[in-house]
Short mmCIF file of C-alpha atoms and ligand atoms in Angstrom, two decimals:
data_model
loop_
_atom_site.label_atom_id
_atom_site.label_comp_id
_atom_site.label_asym_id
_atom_site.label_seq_id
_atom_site.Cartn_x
_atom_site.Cartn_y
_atom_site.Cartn_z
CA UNK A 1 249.82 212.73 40.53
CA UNK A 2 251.15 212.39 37.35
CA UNK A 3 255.23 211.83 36.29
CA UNK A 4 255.30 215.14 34.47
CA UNK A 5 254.14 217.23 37.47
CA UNK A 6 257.10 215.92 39.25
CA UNK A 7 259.26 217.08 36.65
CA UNK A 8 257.91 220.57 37.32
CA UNK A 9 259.45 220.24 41.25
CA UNK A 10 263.49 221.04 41.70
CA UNK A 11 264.53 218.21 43.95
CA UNK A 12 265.56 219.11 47.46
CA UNK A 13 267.96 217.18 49.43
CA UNK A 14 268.12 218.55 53.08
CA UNK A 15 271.03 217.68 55.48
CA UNK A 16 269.48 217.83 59.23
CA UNK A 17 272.05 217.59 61.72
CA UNK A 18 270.53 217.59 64.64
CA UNK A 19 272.77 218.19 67.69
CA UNK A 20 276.40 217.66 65.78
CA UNK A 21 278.96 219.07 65.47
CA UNK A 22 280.37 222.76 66.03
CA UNK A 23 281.56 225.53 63.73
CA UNK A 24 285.17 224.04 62.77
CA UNK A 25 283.58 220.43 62.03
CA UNK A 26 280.62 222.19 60.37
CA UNK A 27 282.77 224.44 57.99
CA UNK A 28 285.46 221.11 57.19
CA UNK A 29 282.28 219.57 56.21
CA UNK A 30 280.92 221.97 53.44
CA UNK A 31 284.49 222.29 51.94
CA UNK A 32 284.23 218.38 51.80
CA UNK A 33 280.95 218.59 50.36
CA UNK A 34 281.52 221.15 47.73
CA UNK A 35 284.56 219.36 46.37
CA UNK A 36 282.52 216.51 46.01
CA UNK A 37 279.28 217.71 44.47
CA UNK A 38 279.56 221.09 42.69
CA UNK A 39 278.48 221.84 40.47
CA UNK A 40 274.48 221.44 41.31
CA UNK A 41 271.99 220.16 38.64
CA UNK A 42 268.73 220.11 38.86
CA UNK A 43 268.66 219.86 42.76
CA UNK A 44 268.94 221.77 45.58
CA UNK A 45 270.62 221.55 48.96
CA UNK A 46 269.87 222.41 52.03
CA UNK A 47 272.49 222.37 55.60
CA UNK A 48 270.53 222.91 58.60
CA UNK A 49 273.15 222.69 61.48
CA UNK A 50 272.33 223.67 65.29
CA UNK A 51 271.93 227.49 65.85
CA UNK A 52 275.70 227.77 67.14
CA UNK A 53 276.94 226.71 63.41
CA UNK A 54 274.90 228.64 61.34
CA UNK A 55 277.36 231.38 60.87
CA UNK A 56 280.05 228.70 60.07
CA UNK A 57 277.68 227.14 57.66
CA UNK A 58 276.86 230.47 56.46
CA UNK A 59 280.27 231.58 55.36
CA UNK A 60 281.40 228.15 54.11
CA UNK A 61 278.23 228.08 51.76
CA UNK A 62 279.24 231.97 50.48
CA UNK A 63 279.41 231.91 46.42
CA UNK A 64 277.61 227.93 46.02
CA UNK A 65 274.11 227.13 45.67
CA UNK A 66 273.94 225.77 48.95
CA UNK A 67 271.07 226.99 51.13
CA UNK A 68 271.01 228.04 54.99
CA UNK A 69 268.33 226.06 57.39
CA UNK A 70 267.42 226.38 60.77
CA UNK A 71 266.13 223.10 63.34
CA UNK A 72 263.44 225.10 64.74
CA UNK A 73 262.08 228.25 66.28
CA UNK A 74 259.94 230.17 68.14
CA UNK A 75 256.36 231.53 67.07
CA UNK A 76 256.90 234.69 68.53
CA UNK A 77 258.82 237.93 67.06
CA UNK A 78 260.52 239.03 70.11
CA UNK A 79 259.91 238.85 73.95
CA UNK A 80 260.80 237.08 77.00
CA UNK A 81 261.45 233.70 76.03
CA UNK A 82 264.54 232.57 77.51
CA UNK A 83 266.38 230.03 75.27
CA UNK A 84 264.72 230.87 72.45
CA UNK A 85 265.20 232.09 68.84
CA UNK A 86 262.99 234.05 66.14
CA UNK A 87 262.03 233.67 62.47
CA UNK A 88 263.65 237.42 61.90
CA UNK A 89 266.74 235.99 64.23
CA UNK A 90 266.84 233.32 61.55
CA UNK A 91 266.58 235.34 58.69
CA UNK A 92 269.77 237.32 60.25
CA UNK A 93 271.49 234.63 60.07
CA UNK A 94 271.09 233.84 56.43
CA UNK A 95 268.50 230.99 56.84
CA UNK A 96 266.15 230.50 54.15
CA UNK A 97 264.99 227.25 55.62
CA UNK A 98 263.46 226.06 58.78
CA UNK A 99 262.32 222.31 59.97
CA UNK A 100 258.87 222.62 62.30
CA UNK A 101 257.17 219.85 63.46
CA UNK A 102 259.74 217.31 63.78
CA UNK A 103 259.12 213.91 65.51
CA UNK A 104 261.71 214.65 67.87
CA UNK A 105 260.38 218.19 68.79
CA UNK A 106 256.94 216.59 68.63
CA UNK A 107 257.90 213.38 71.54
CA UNK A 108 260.45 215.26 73.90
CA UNK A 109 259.77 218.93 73.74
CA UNK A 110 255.72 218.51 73.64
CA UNK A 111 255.17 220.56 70.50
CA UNK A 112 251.56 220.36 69.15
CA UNK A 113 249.77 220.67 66.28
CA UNK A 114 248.09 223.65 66.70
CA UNK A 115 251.87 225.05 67.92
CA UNK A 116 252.98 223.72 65.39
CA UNK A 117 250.64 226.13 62.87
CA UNK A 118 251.69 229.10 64.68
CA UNK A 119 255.28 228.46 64.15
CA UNK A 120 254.57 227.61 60.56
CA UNK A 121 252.20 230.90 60.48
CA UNK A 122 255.35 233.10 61.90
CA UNK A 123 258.17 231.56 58.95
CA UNK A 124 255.63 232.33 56.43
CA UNK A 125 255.12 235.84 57.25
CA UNK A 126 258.50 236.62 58.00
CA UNK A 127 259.78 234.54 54.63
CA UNK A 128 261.33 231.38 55.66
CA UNK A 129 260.77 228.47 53.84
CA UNK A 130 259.00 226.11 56.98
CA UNK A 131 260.12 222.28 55.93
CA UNK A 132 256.93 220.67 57.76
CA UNK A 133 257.68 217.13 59.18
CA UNK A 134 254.91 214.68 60.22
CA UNK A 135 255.07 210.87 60.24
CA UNK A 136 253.52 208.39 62.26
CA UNK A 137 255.03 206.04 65.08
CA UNK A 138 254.78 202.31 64.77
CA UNK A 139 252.38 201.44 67.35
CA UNK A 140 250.26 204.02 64.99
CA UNK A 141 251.39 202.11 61.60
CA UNK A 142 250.79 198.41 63.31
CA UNK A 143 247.15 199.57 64.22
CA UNK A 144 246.67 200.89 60.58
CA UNK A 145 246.11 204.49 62.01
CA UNK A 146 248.81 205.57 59.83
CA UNK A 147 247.11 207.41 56.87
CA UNK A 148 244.57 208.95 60.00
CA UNK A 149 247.57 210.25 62.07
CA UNK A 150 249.23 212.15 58.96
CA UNK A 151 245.49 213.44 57.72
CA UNK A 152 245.42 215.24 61.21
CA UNK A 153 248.68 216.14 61.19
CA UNK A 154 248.81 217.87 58.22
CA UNK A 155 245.53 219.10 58.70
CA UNK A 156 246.35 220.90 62.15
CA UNK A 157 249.46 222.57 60.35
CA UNK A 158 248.35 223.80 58.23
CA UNK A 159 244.88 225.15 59.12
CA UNK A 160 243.93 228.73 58.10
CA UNK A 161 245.89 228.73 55.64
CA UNK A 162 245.18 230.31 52.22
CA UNK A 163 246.71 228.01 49.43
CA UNK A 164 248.85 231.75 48.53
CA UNK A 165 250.15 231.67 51.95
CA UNK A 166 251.55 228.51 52.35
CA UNK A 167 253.84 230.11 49.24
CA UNK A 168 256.85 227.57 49.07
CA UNK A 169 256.04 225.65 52.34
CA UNK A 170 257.68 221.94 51.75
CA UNK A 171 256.68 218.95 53.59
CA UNK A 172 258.79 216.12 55.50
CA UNK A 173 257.28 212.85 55.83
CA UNK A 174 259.57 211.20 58.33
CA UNK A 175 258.01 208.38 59.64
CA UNK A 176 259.13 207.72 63.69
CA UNK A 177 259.86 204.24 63.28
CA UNK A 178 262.44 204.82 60.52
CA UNK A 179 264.05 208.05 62.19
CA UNK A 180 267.51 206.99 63.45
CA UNK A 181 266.59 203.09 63.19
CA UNK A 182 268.16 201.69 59.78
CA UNK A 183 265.07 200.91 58.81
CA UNK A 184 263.52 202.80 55.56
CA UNK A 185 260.34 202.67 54.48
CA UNK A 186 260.21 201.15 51.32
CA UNK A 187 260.17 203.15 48.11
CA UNK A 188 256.16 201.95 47.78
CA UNK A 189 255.70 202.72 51.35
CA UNK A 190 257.07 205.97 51.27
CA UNK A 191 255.45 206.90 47.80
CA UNK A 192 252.10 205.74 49.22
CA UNK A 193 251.69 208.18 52.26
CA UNK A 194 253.61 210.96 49.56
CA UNK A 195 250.59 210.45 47.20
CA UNK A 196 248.02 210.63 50.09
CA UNK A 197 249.79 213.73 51.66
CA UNK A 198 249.35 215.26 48.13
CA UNK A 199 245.94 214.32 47.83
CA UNK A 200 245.58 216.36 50.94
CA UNK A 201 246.55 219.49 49.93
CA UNK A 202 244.10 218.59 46.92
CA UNK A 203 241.81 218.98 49.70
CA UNK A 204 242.63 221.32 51.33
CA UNK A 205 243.67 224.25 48.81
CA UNK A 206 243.78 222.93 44.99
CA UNK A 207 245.19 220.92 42.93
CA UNK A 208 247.95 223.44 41.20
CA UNK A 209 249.21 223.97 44.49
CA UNK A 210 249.44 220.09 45.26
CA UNK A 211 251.22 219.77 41.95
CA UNK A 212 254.12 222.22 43.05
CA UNK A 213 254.45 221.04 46.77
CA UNK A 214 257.68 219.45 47.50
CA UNK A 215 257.46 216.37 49.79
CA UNK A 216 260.41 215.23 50.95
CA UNK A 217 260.69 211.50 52.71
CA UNK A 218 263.05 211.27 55.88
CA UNK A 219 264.10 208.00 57.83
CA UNK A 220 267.38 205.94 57.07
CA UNK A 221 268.40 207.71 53.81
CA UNK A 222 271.47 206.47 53.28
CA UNK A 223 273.31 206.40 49.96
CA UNK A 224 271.98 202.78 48.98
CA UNK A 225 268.32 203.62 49.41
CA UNK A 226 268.11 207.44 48.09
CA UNK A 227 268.21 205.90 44.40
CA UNK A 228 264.93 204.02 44.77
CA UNK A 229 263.11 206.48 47.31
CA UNK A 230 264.01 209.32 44.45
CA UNK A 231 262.47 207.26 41.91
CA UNK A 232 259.30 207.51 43.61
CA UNK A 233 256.34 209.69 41.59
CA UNK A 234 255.81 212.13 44.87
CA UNK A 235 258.87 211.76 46.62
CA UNK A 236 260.69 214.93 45.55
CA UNK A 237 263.26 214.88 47.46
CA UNK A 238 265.04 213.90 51.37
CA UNK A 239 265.66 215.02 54.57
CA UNK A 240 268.75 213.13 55.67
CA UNK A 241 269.77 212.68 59.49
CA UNK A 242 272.81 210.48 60.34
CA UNK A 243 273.53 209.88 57.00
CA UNK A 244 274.23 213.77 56.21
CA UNK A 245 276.87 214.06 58.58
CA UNK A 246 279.62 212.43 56.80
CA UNK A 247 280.34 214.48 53.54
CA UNK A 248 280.96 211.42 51.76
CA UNK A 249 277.76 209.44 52.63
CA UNK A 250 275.59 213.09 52.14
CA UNK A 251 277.15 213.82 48.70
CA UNK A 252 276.24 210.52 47.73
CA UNK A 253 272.90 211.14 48.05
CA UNK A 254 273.02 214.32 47.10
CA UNK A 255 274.41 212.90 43.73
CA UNK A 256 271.09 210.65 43.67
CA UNK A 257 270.69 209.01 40.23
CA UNK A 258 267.51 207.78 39.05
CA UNK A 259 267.80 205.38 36.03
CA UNK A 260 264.74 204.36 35.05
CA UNK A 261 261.17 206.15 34.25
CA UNK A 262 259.31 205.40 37.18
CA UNK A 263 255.52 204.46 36.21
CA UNK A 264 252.98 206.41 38.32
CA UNK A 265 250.59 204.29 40.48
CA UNK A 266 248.42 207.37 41.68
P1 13P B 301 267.89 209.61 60.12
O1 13P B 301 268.26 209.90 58.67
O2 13P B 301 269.06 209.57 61.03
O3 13P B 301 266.98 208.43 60.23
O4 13P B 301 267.04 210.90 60.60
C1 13P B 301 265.98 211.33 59.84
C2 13P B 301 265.53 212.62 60.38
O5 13P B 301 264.98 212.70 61.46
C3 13P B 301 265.77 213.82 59.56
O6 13P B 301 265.05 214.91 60.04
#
């Protein structure tokens, strides 16, 4: 893909907090946060906070460009499904966003692909913006599977789908071994699955649609690295664990700066 199509994507930088934090740490935060980054150009943000913050998050974001996002949810509108939370529930709650597919949902909660597609099936048709995470692990990488692991990955999420319906669907490549570790892929790393994830959708729907997808890279972003990652011809933007929990470390990379024109290699 070409430099100038990137231009055409707004950059997204999206703060995943996994389980942190409760409402009064959650709100302190986005004061910090707006103090230190507003006003917004030519990005956008994203908090995703556990489901017990997202009213705190919600208020605290009232009157910014911040957006609302959600860690997950369930396929289903309504029913018996103890523990368990809707896209509609979501939208209630002010979420625009929602992460599916992560690695961690994926290894200790069992979800599948083809779960996986009907949770990304029920945001779309109830509106929510599904951020779609797939990466490999590094057993996967060392055995040079990695490129086959994300085809099927992406594949199995998002089959069935029309290119209209996937609407504004962004994708998260977080690769496991970087998730949590300190260690980033590097910028040519990262930019190399990015390009073959867009080739993908190429593929798959066409290639106006692969032009506008946002992919987003996730793994050790931390406020040294987002420069270079951002730099990146398909990387269009992060999605930031344990860095995004300190305001100061997040608005850093919020505030990502790229210098110089990056030359496309794809
Ligand atoms: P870390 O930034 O802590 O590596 O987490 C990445 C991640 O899983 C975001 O979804």
């Amino acid at each position: 893909m070409s430099e100038s199509s990137k231009q055409t994507r707004t950059p997204l930088i999206a703060a995943n907090w996994k389980m942190h934090k409760i409402p009064p740490e959650a709100a302190d935060f986005v004061s910090a946060l707006k103090a230190a980054v507003l006003p917004l150009e030519g990005r956008e943000v994203v908090i995703c906070p556990s489901f017990t913050s997202l009213e705190a998050v919600r208020q605290a974001i009232q009157g910014t460009p911040f957006r609302l996002g959600a860690q997950n949810m369930h396929e289903q509108a309504s029913g018996a499904f103890t523990g368990e939370v809707s896209a509609s529930m979501l939208l209630a709650a002010g979420c625009r966003y929602v992460i599916l597919g992560h690695s961690e949902r994926r290894q200790f909660f069992g979800e599948t692909h083809e779960w996986v597609n009907r949770k990304v099936r029920a945001a779309l048709a109830a509106g929510l913006i599904p951020i779609f995470c797939v990466g490999e692990k590094l057993p996967e990488r060392e055995a040079g599977q990695t490129m086959n692991v994300i085809r099927q990955q992406v594949r199995g999420g998002l089959q069935g789908f029309s290119s209209k319906e996937i609407g504004p669907l962004v994708i998260a490549y977080e690769p496991v071994w970087a998730i949590g570790t300190g260690k980033t892929a590097t910028p040519a790393q990262a930019q190399e699955v990015h390009a073959f994830i867009r080739q993908i959708i190429v593929e798959l729907f066409d290639a106006s649609r692969a032009a506008s997808l946002r992919i987003l890279y996730g793994g050790s972003i931390k406020p040294d690295n987002i420069d270079d990652l951002m730099a990146q011809a398909d990387i269009d933007g992060g999605l930031v664990g344990g860095a995004s929990l300190e305001s100061a470390s997040f608005a850093r990379i919020v505030s990502f700066q790229v210098s110089t024109p990056h030359v496309s290699t794809s």
